[in-house]
Amino acid sequence: MLMHLISLYLATYVCNALPVKNEYQHYLELNEVKSFREYVQIDTSKEENLKYAVDFLIRQATDIGLPYAVYAPAGRPIFVATLTGDDPTLPSIMLNTHMDVVPVDEREWLYPPFSAHMDENGDIYGRGTQDTKDVAIQYFEAVRRLKKDNVTLSRTLHLTVMSDEEGGGKYGIKAFIKTPEFKALNIGFALDEGLASRNETLFATYVDRRPWQMEFVVHGEGGHGLAMPDESAMEKAQRLINAVMTYREAQKEKMKSKTRTEFGQLTSVNINMINGGLAPNIIPSSISLVVDMRLSTTADIQEIQSLVDSWIHKAGNNTDVRYLRRDTVSEYTAVNDTNPYWVSMKNTLNNMGMKIIPVVCPATSDMLVLRNLGIPALGFTTKTNTIPRLHAKNEYQNVKTFLDGIRTYTELIKNLGNVPHEQQTSSKCGV
């Protein structure tokens, strides 16, 4: 009897002492999660690695049974996979994402930024987990499910994956829209990346802020570090910085009365790069600063230009500016009953028990280019209860959030693919 009790005690002790398996561990065996992690593990912050992303996308399309094409009108790849609808003459649905991601400083990350490491909470870390490799995989997996279930779509779907979105689109969508291959897609509506939500509310972005990215170069007297010349480049740079930061503080003050979803209604400005100097004992003869502005939807172009000109004047003579990007127009897509695609999206999500609200995109996406062509386009993502970390350290997405998103996209795409042809809409509509 005593030996039996001892055996029971030891068995209980051993069981309790064994490590409990991570409750999220089994998700790593799902093909959807494997694909997501593999895609994130491709470091597409480097242009030379885009070819590996294309190889990955080709495998995805081939596995699902989708015909595909790869274009490079400006030297960088653009991937298009297609699911043909029952009526190919109808304007098609474009499901757009981008394969490129912004660079990282690995020293700031909890885990290697291209490892797609999943922690004990089920959070998958990596550059692109929010912006925007998740959405590409969710599109593919949603289409896979629609095909498996023999769902009929009247409209053709095009899964498009751009490069150079992060660089402004010069080598991506801006080049692609000029090609006959793009025109042949016959796009009637486009869906693209959206905003992560800290709660259960979903967002639809219907207009992007206009980006102005400027490189200022101030010139002054250089020389030996022992001297203190008048009108040095650093003095001019300081005056320029002060002018920009004064405007920035005024905008920050206005933001205090706004919610996070209203930030897109204001103009933001940041000095993101400063370069100058050759050695510790040489006074630099020039210093460059890169300023990133995102213009509010109501900002007057002439007023903004006058503001920039005033910064140059305050910096002083021999100050140059080069516009890296200067978008003056950003059209709206209607988010009311005149837009059947918006109605389909809203009804689909509401019927699934979800709330969606239209907001201004505080950043800039490829959809700005499409809307300016007159193509209705909305930004959307399923990342709820997620801390937004686009372009930030420790970008992540929870594995369950990712998988739930596939289910949401499956319903959404099914209904968008069957929007009746009776009504068409343009991006150039009111809210």
mmCIF file of N, CA and C in Angstrom, residues 47-51 70-79 162-164 169-177:
data_model
loop_
_atom_site.group_PDB
_atom_site.id
_atom_site.type_symbol
_atom_site.label_atom_id
_atom_site.label_comp_id
_atom_site.label_asym_id
_atom_site.label_seq_id
_atom_site.Cartn_x
_atom_site.Cartn_y
_atom_site.Cartn_z
ATOM 1 N N GLU A 47 16.502 45.152 -52.111
ATOM 2 C CA GLU A 47 15.957 44.969 -53.458
ATOM 3 C C GLU A 47 16.378 43.639 -54.072
ATOM 4 N N GLU A 48 17.603 43.217 -53.795
ATOM 5 C CA GLU A 48 18.097 41.990 -54.413
ATOM 6 C C GLU A 48 17.357 40.743 -53.940
ATOM 7 N N ASN A 49 16.581 40.859 -52.861
ATOM 8 C CA ASN A 49 15.838 39.710 -52.350
ATOM 9 C C ASN A 49 14.409 39.635 -52.874
ATOM 10 N N LEU A 50 13.996 40.613 -53.658
ATOM 11 C CA LEU A 50 12.633 40.595 -54.191
ATOM 12 C C LEU A 50 12.394 39.359 -55.047
ATOM 13 N N LYS A 51 13.429 38.882 -55.715
ATOM 14 C CA LYS A 51 13.275 37.697 -56.573
ATOM 15 C C LYS A 51 12.886 36.471 -55.753
ATOM 16 N N VAL A 70 4.406 37.746 -64.104
ATOM 17 C CA VAL A 70 5.342 38.641 -63.426
ATOM 18 C C VAL A 70 5.781 39.701 -64.424
ATOM 19 N N TYR A 71 5.597 40.953 -64.041
ATOM 20 C CA TYR A 71 5.976 42.077 -64.896
ATOM 21 C C TYR A 71 7.063 42.894 -64.196
ATOM 22 N N ALA A 72 7.794 43.652 -64.981
ATOM 23 C CA ALA A 72 8.827 44.531 -64.413
ATOM 24 C C ALA A 72 8.973 45.762 -65.300
ATOM 25 N N PRO A 73 7.937 46.597 -65.366
ATOM 26 C CA PRO A 73 7.987 47.751 -66.274
ATOM 27 C C PRO A 73 9.065 48.768 -65.924
ATOM 28 N N ALA A 74 9.487 48.789 -64.658
ATOM 29 C CA ALA A 74 10.542 49.729 -64.253
ATOM 30 C C ALA A 74 11.717 48.997 -63.614
ATOM 31 N N GLY A 75 11.815 47.698 -63.881
ATOM 32 C CA GLY A 75 12.961 46.936 -63.404
ATOM 33 C C GLY A 75 12.742 46.157 -62.125
ATOM 34 N N ARG A 76 11.655 46.424 -61.418
ATOM 35 C CA ARG A 76 11.356 45.675 -60.197
ATOM 36 C C ARG A 76 10.075 44.868 -60.404
ATOM 37 N N PRO A 77 9.991 43.690 -59.781
ATOM 38 C CA PRO A 77 8.907 42.771 -60.118
ATOM 39 C C PRO A 77 7.541 43.190 -59.588
ATOM 40 N N ILE A 78 6.533 42.879 -60.388
ATOM 41 C CA ILE A 78 5.132 43.028 -60.005
ATOM 42 C C ILE A 78 4.461 41.694 -60.304
ATOM 43 N N PHE A 79 3.843 41.116 -59.297
ATOM 44 C CA PHE A 79 3.261 39.779 -59.409
ATOM 45 C C PHE A 79 1.742 39.879 -59.500
ATOM 46 N N MET A 162 2.817 44.350 -55.347
ATOM 47 C CA MET A 162 3.704 45.371 -55.887
ATOM 48 C C MET A 162 5.063 45.357 -55.184
ATOM 49 N N SER A 163 6.038 45.917 -55.851
ATOM 50 C CA SER A 163 7.298 46.266 -55.197
ATOM 51 C C SER A 163 7.400 47.788 -55.171
ATOM 52 N N ASP A 164 8.285 48.293 -54.344
ATOM 53 C CA ASP A 164 8.558 49.736 -54.232
ATOM 54 C C ASP A 164 7.392 50.537 -53.663
ATOM 55 N N GLY A 169 6.482 54.014 -55.025
ATOM 56 C CA GLY A 169 5.793 53.420 -56.162
ATOM 57 C C GLY A 169 6.360 53.725 -57.533
ATOM 58 N N LYS A 170 7.444 54.488 -57.598
ATOM 59 C CA LYS A 170 8.025 54.843 -58.904
ATOM 60 C C LYS A 170 8.378 53.599 -59.707
ATOM 61 N N TYR A 171 8.924 52.582 -59.034
ATOM 62 C CA TYR A 171 9.321 51.354 -59.712
ATOM 63 C C TYR A 171 8.266 50.260 -59.555
ATOM 64 N N GLY A 172 7.115 50.634 -59.015
ATOM 65 C CA GLY A 172 6.039 49.681 -58.796
ATOM 66 C C GLY A 172 4.766 50.111 -59.485
ATOM 67 N N ILE A 173 3.774 50.495 -58.688
ATOM 68 C CA ILE A 173 2.454 50.751 -59.248
ATOM 69 C C ILE A 173 2.429 51.933 -60.208
ATOM 70 N N LYS A 174 3.250 52.945 -59.976
ATOM 71 C CA LYS A 174 3.246 54.109 -60.871
ATOM 72 C C LYS A 174 3.724 53.738 -62.267
ATOM 73 N N ALA A 175 4.620 52.781 -62.351
ATOM 74 C CA ALA A 175 5.059 52.294 -63.660
ATOM 75 C C ALA A 175 4.045 51.313 -64.244
ATOM 76 N N PHE A 176 3.452 50.493 -63.383
ATOM 77 C CA PHE A 176 2.539 49.443 -63.846
ATOM 78 C C PHE A 176 1.280 50.011 -64.486
ATOM 79 N N ILE A 177 0.727 51.096 -63.924
ATOM 80 C CA ILE A 177 -0.535 51.627 -64.450
ATOM 81 C C ILE A 177 -0.392 52.177 -65.869
#
